[in-house]
Short mmCIF file of C-alpha atoms in Angstrom, two decimals:
data_model
loop_
_atom_site.label_atom_id
_atom_site.label_comp_id
_atom_site.label_asym_id
_atom_site.label_seq_id
_atom_site.Cartn_x
_atom_site.Cartn_y
_atom_site.Cartn_z
CA UNK A 19 0.00 0.00 0.00
CA UNK A 20 1.40 3.36 -1.02
CA UNK A 21 -0.99 6.11 0.12
CA UNK A 22 0.36 8.92 -2.05
CA UNK A 23 -3.08 10.55 -2.24
CA UNK A 24 -3.28 10.93 1.52
CA UNK A 25 0.34 12.05 1.78
CA UNK A 26 -0.51 14.76 -0.74
CA UNK A 27 -3.58 15.79 1.28
CA UNK A 28 -1.48 16.11 4.43
CA UNK A 29 1.14 18.17 2.59
CA UNK A 30 -1.56 20.41 1.14
CA UNK A 31 -3.11 20.87 4.58
CA UNK A 32 0.23 22.02 5.95
CA UNK A 33 0.27 24.74 3.28
CA UNK A 34 -3.30 25.73 4.11
CA UNK A 35 -2.37 26.03 7.79
CA UNK A 36 0.61 28.25 6.96
CA UNK A 37 -1.56 31.05 5.51
CA UNK A 38 -1.76 33.90 8.07
CA UNK A 39 -5.16 34.57 9.60
CA UNK A 40 -6.76 31.24 8.85
CA UNK A 41 -6.24 29.88 12.34
CA UNK A 42 -8.05 32.83 13.90
CA UNK A 43 -10.85 32.57 11.34
CA UNK A 44 -11.49 28.88 12.07
CA UNK A 45 -11.23 29.43 15.83
CA UNK A 46 -13.96 32.05 15.45
CA UNK A 47 -16.25 29.59 13.68
CA UNK A 48 -15.70 26.99 16.36
CA UNK A 49 -16.29 29.46 19.19
CA UNK A 50 -19.58 30.52 17.58
CA UNK A 51 -20.88 26.94 17.74
CA UNK A 52 -19.48 26.32 21.23
CA UNK A 53 -16.81 23.81 20.20
CA UNK A 54 -13.98 26.00 21.49
CA UNK A 55 -14.17 28.21 24.52
CA UNK A 56 -11.89 30.17 26.80
CA UNK A 57 -8.48 31.33 25.73
CA UNK A 58 -7.38 28.40 23.58
CA UNK A 59 -5.18 29.98 20.90
CA UNK A 60 -3.68 27.10 18.94
CA UNK A 61 -2.85 27.51 15.27
CA UNK A 62 -4.87 25.96 12.47
CA UNK A 63 -2.52 22.96 12.48
CA UNK A 64 -3.50 22.39 16.13
CA UNK A 65 -7.27 22.66 15.64
CA UNK A 66 -8.06 19.11 14.51
CA UNK A 67 -5.94 17.39 17.19
CA UNK A 68 -7.64 19.58 19.80
CA UNK A 69 -11.12 18.77 18.43
CA UNK A 70 -10.28 15.05 18.38
CA UNK A 71 -9.13 15.29 22.01
CA UNK A 72 -12.35 17.02 23.06
CA UNK A 73 -14.45 14.57 21.04
CA UNK A 74 -12.84 11.71 22.94
CA UNK A 75 -14.05 13.28 26.18
CA UNK A 76 -17.41 14.76 25.18
CA UNK A 77 -18.51 12.25 22.54
CA UNK A 78 -20.86 12.30 19.60
CA UNK A 79 -22.76 15.48 20.40
CA UNK A 80 -19.55 17.51 20.38
CA UNK A 81 -18.48 16.23 16.96
CA UNK A 82 -21.96 16.72 15.53
CA UNK A 83 -21.99 20.32 16.73
CA UNK A 84 -18.73 21.48 15.20
CA UNK A 85 -19.01 19.44 12.00
CA UNK A 86 -22.53 20.67 11.35
CA UNK A 87 -21.48 24.29 11.91
CA UNK A 88 -18.51 24.06 9.54
CA UNK A 89 -20.47 22.14 6.90
CA UNK A 90 -22.96 24.99 6.88
CA UNK A 91 -20.15 27.21 5.62
CA UNK A 92 -18.67 24.62 3.25
CA UNK A 93 -21.63 24.66 0.88
CA UNK A 94 -21.18 28.33 -0.06
CA UNK A 95 -18.87 30.14 -2.44
CA UNK A 96 -15.53 31.87 -1.98
CA UNK A 97 -12.36 31.28 -0.01
CA UNK A 98 -14.06 30.76 3.35
CA UNK A 99 -16.33 28.04 1.95
CA UNK A 100 -13.32 26.29 0.42
CA UNK A 101 -11.46 26.51 3.74
CA UNK A 102 -14.45 25.11 5.62
CA UNK A 103 -14.74 22.19 3.17
CA UNK A 104 -11.03 21.52 3.38
CA UNK A 105 -11.18 21.47 7.20
CA UNK A 106 -13.90 18.81 7.18
CA UNK A 107 -12.13 16.75 4.53
CA UNK A 108 -8.93 16.78 6.58
CA UNK A 109 -10.88 15.74 9.67
CA UNK A 110 -12.29 12.80 7.70
CA UNK A 111 -8.93 11.61 6.29
CA UNK A 112 -8.59 8.70 8.77
CA UNK A 113 -12.06 7.47 7.77
CA UNK A 114 -11.23 7.94 4.08
CA UNK A 115 -8.06 5.85 4.47
CA UNK A 116 -10.07 3.00 5.96
CA UNK A 117 -12.76 3.27 3.27
CA UNK A 118 -10.14 3.14 0.52
CA UNK A 119 -8.63 0.05 2.09
CA UNK A 120 -12.02 -1.63 2.31
CA UNK A 121 -13.06 -0.72 -1.24
CA UNK A 122 -9.74 -1.56 -2.83
CA UNK A 123 -10.68 -5.17 -3.76
CA UNK A 124 -7.64 -5.83 -5.93
CA UNK A 125 -7.49 -2.35 -7.42
CA UNK A 126 -4.54 0.03 -7.14
CA UNK A 127 -4.80 1.65 -3.71
CA UNK A 128 -4.06 5.16 -4.92
CA UNK A 129 -6.64 4.93 -7.70
CA UNK A 130 -9.23 3.80 -5.15
CA UNK A 131 -8.15 6.52 -2.72
CA UNK A 132 -8.48 9.18 -5.42
CA UNK A 133 -12.08 8.12 -6.02
CA UNK A 134 -12.83 8.10 -2.28
CA UNK A 135 -11.35 11.56 -1.72
CA UNK A 136 -13.13 13.01 -4.75
CA UNK A 137 -16.44 11.63 -3.49
CA UNK A 138 -15.73 12.91 0.02
CA UNK A 139 -15.24 16.43 -1.32
CA UNK A 140 -18.53 16.18 -3.19
CA UNK A 141 -20.35 14.97 -0.09
CA UNK A 142 -18.88 17.74 2.09
CA UNK A 143 -19.79 20.47 -0.38
CA UNK A 144 -23.37 19.23 -0.80
CA UNK A 145 -24.14 18.03 2.73
CA UNK A 146 -27.90 18.32 3.46
CA UNK A 147 -28.28 20.63 6.45
CA UNK A 148 -31.44 18.81 7.50
CA UNK A 149 -29.15 16.07 8.88
CA UNK A 150 -27.98 17.39 12.23
CA UNK A 151 -27.38 14.07 14.00
CA UNK A 152 -24.73 11.45 13.29
CA UNK A 153 -22.87 13.86 11.03
CA UNK A 154 -19.61 11.95 10.67
CA UNK A 155 -21.50 8.68 10.11
CA UNK A 156 -23.57 10.39 7.41
CA UNK A 157 -20.41 11.68 5.73
CA UNK A 158 -18.89 8.19 5.77
CA UNK A 159 -22.03 6.51 4.47
CA UNK A 160 -22.64 8.88 1.59
CA UNK A 161 -18.96 8.82 0.62
CA UNK A 162 -19.16 5.04 0.66
CA UNK A 163 -22.28 5.20 -1.50
CA UNK A 164 -20.76 7.45 -4.16
CA UNK A 165 -17.35 5.76 -4.15
CA UNK A 166 -18.84 2.26 -4.47
CA UNK A 167 -20.93 3.48 -7.43
CA UNK A 168 -17.91 5.06 -9.12
CA UNK A 169 -15.78 1.97 -8.63
CA UNK A 170 -18.60 -0.38 -9.66
CA UNK A 171 -18.78 1.32 -13.05
CA UNK A 172 -15.22 0.15 -13.61
CA UNK A 173 -15.96 -3.44 -12.65
CA UNK A 174 -19.03 -5.68 -12.51
CA UNK A 175 -22.38 -3.88 -12.25
CA UNK A 176 -24.02 -6.52 -10.10
CA UNK A 177 -21.99 -5.52 -7.04
CA UNK A 178 -23.00 -1.85 -7.18
CA UNK A 179 -24.75 -0.73 -4.00
CA UNK A 180 -27.52 1.78 -3.56
CA UNK A 181 -27.49 4.50 -0.89
CA UNK A 182 -28.76 3.42 2.50
CA UNK A 183 -29.04 5.87 5.37
CA UNK A 184 -29.99 3.44 8.08
CA UNK A 185 -26.88 4.17 10.14
CA UNK A 186 -27.64 7.81 10.95
CA UNK A 187 -27.56 6.92 14.63
CA UNK A 188 -24.00 5.55 14.43
CA UNK A 189 -21.35 7.19 16.62
CA UNK A 190 -20.06 10.54 15.38
CA UNK A 191 -16.64 11.03 16.92
CA UNK A 192 -13.89 12.53 14.76
CA UNK A 193 -10.95 10.69 16.25
CA UNK A 194 -8.76 7.71 15.29
CA UNK A 195 -11.14 4.82 14.80
CA UNK A 196 -11.27 1.16 13.91
CA UNK A 197 -13.15 -0.21 16.91
CA UNK A 198 -16.63 -1.64 17.21
CA UNK A 199 -18.20 1.83 17.30
CA UNK A 200 -16.27 3.16 14.30
CA UNK A 201 -18.61 4.65 11.65
CA UNK A 202 -16.42 3.18 8.89
CA UNK A 203 -16.82 -0.32 10.32
CA UNK A 204 -20.56 0.22 10.77
CA UNK A 205 -20.85 1.50 7.21
CA UNK A 206 -18.84 -1.44 5.88
CA UNK A 207 -21.06 -3.96 7.66
CA UNK A 208 -24.08 -2.22 6.15
CA UNK A 209 -22.48 -2.32 2.70
CA UNK A 210 -21.69 -6.03 3.02
CA UNK A 211 -25.24 -6.75 4.11
CA UNK A 212 -26.61 -4.93 1.07
CA UNK A 213 -24.19 -6.63 -1.33
CA UNK A 214 -24.90 -10.05 0.16
CA UNK A 215 -28.64 -9.49 -0.14
CA UNK A 216 -28.31 -8.13 -3.69
CA UNK A 217 -26.40 -11.24 -4.75
CA UNK A 218 -28.87 -13.51 -2.98
CA UNK A 219 -26.56 -14.79 -0.24
CA UNK A 220 -28.39 -16.02 2.86
CA UNK A 221 -27.43 -13.93 5.89
CA UNK A 222 -28.01 -15.31 9.38
CA UNK A 223 -29.63 -13.47 12.29
CA UNK A 224 -26.23 -12.11 13.30
CA UNK A 225 -26.05 -10.29 9.97
CA UNK A 226 -22.57 -9.92 8.55
CA UNK A 227 -20.70 -9.91 11.83
CA UNK A 228 -18.23 -12.58 12.88
CA UNK A 229 -17.36 -15.57 10.72
CA UNK A 230 -20.38 -15.13 8.43
CA UNK A 231 -19.30 -11.55 7.83
CA UNK A 232 -15.83 -12.69 6.79
CA UNK A 233 -17.33 -15.29 4.46
CA UNK A 234 -19.73 -12.71 2.96
CA UNK A 235 -16.85 -10.29 2.36
CA UNK A 236 -14.79 -12.98 0.64
CA UNK A 237 -17.70 -14.12 -1.55
CA UNK A 238 -18.70 -10.59 -2.56
CA UNK A 239 -15.10 -9.85 -3.50
CA UNK A 240 -14.76 -13.12 -5.46
CA UNK A 241 -17.93 -12.44 -7.45
CA UNK A 242 -16.87 -8.86 -8.15
CA UNK A 243 -13.49 -10.07 -9.46
CA UNK A 244 -15.01 -12.85 -11.55
CA UNK A 245 -13.41 -15.66 -9.53
CA UNK A 246 -16.81 -17.15 -8.64
CA UNK A 247 -20.11 -16.94 -10.44
CA UNK A 248 -23.12 -15.79 -8.44
CA UNK A 249 -24.81 -19.20 -8.43
CA UNK A 250 -21.76 -20.96 -6.97
CA UNK A 251 -21.26 -18.22 -4.38
CA UNK A 252 -24.89 -18.60 -3.28
CA UNK A 253 -24.38 -22.35 -2.81
CA UNK A 254 -21.27 -21.77 -0.71
CA UNK A 255 -23.08 -19.18 1.43
CA UNK A 256 -26.00 -21.56 1.95
CA UNK A 257 -23.71 -24.43 2.94
CA UNK A 258 -22.53 -22.45 5.94
CA UNK A 259 -25.98 -22.10 7.46
CA UNK A 260 -27.06 -24.20 10.43
CA UNK A 261 -29.09 -27.21 9.29
CA UNK A 262 -27.79 -26.92 5.70
CA UNK A 263 -26.99 -30.65 5.39
CA UNK A 264 -30.42 -31.69 6.58
CA UNK A 265 -32.02 -29.25 4.17
CA UNK A 266 -29.91 -30.62 1.31
CA UNK A 267 -31.02 -34.19 2.13
CA UNK A 268 -27.59 -35.79 1.66
CA UNK A 269 -25.62 -38.25 3.77
CA UNK A 270 -22.91 -37.20 6.18
CA UNK A 271 -20.25 -38.75 3.91
CA UNK A 272 -21.53 -36.93 0.81
CA UNK A 273 -21.75 -33.69 2.80
CA UNK A 274 -18.13 -33.98 3.96
CA UNK A 275 -17.03 -34.52 0.36
CA UNK A 276 -19.02 -31.48 -0.76
CA UNK A 277 -17.56 -29.35 2.01
CA UNK A 278 -14.03 -30.48 1.14
CA UNK A 279 -14.52 -29.29 -2.45
CA UNK A 280 -15.83 -25.97 -1.15
CA UNK A 281 -12.89 -25.52 1.22
CA UNK A 282 -10.40 -26.19 -1.60
CA UNK A 283 -12.13 -23.66 -3.82
CA UNK A 284 -12.32 -21.04 -1.08
CA UNK A 285 -8.68 -21.56 -0.17
CA UNK A 286 -7.66 -20.72 -3.75
CA UNK A 287 -9.90 -17.63 -3.72
CA UNK A 288 -8.58 -16.55 -0.33
CA UNK A 289 -4.99 -16.81 -1.55
CA UNK A 290 -5.77 -14.34 -4.33
CA UNK A 291 -7.68 -12.11 -1.90
CA UNK A 292 -4.63 -11.90 0.37
CA UNK A 293 -2.36 -11.08 -2.58
CA UNK A 294 -4.75 -8.28 -3.65
CA UNK A 295 -5.00 -6.77 -0.18
#
């Protein structure tokens, strides 16, 4: 993985921060919405680390408040709107990195990252101000929606996913993520569930968490890359369900032979998946 796109964003942000007066301007915005108070006087380069620190203490409501306020400025015209949009994009870089890694699926990482960042900019500039809650989760989900559509046009159309806003209540903390409450992980589980359903894979009551989630991710990737056809992937997904042998009406010996063939096939697919990661 060579994240040149994100290195370039970080370098560009350093130049943005070096322009005199921008730190004071952004601090003013954040004081207006109550995200900064007192005599805190850090420069623009210090703003996002300070917001992440406060988000870790105060939680989702804090992040919603400052993101919503800045997004209200990002949809306008002129230098201040561009600065507001750039601030939000920089805040979302950790989430964008994780989305690019998830959506890569054998593609060049930088090409995938370029699509993700382009979609993120679009989402930030057009954010609907009716959505006041779960702001970071909404940004992640809509970026995921647009990026998956863009990337699907370059591959197989059957894995394209439609927008789903069912995770608006997901945590909204702009801070290093990756845990169970991470909006990127929540969005990815939602995406896998949609892809699995679109391809007709049976999903158990636990959804796409745990081992079934890992199998769903592997099968969706294999279909998208043309390593498995949809019909075979559906059979493999069904074989993993509880009571599958009884439903198939075959003997234990025949079932073990069938499962051995499946394991051999999945092992070959998994080897290619690891090489593409």
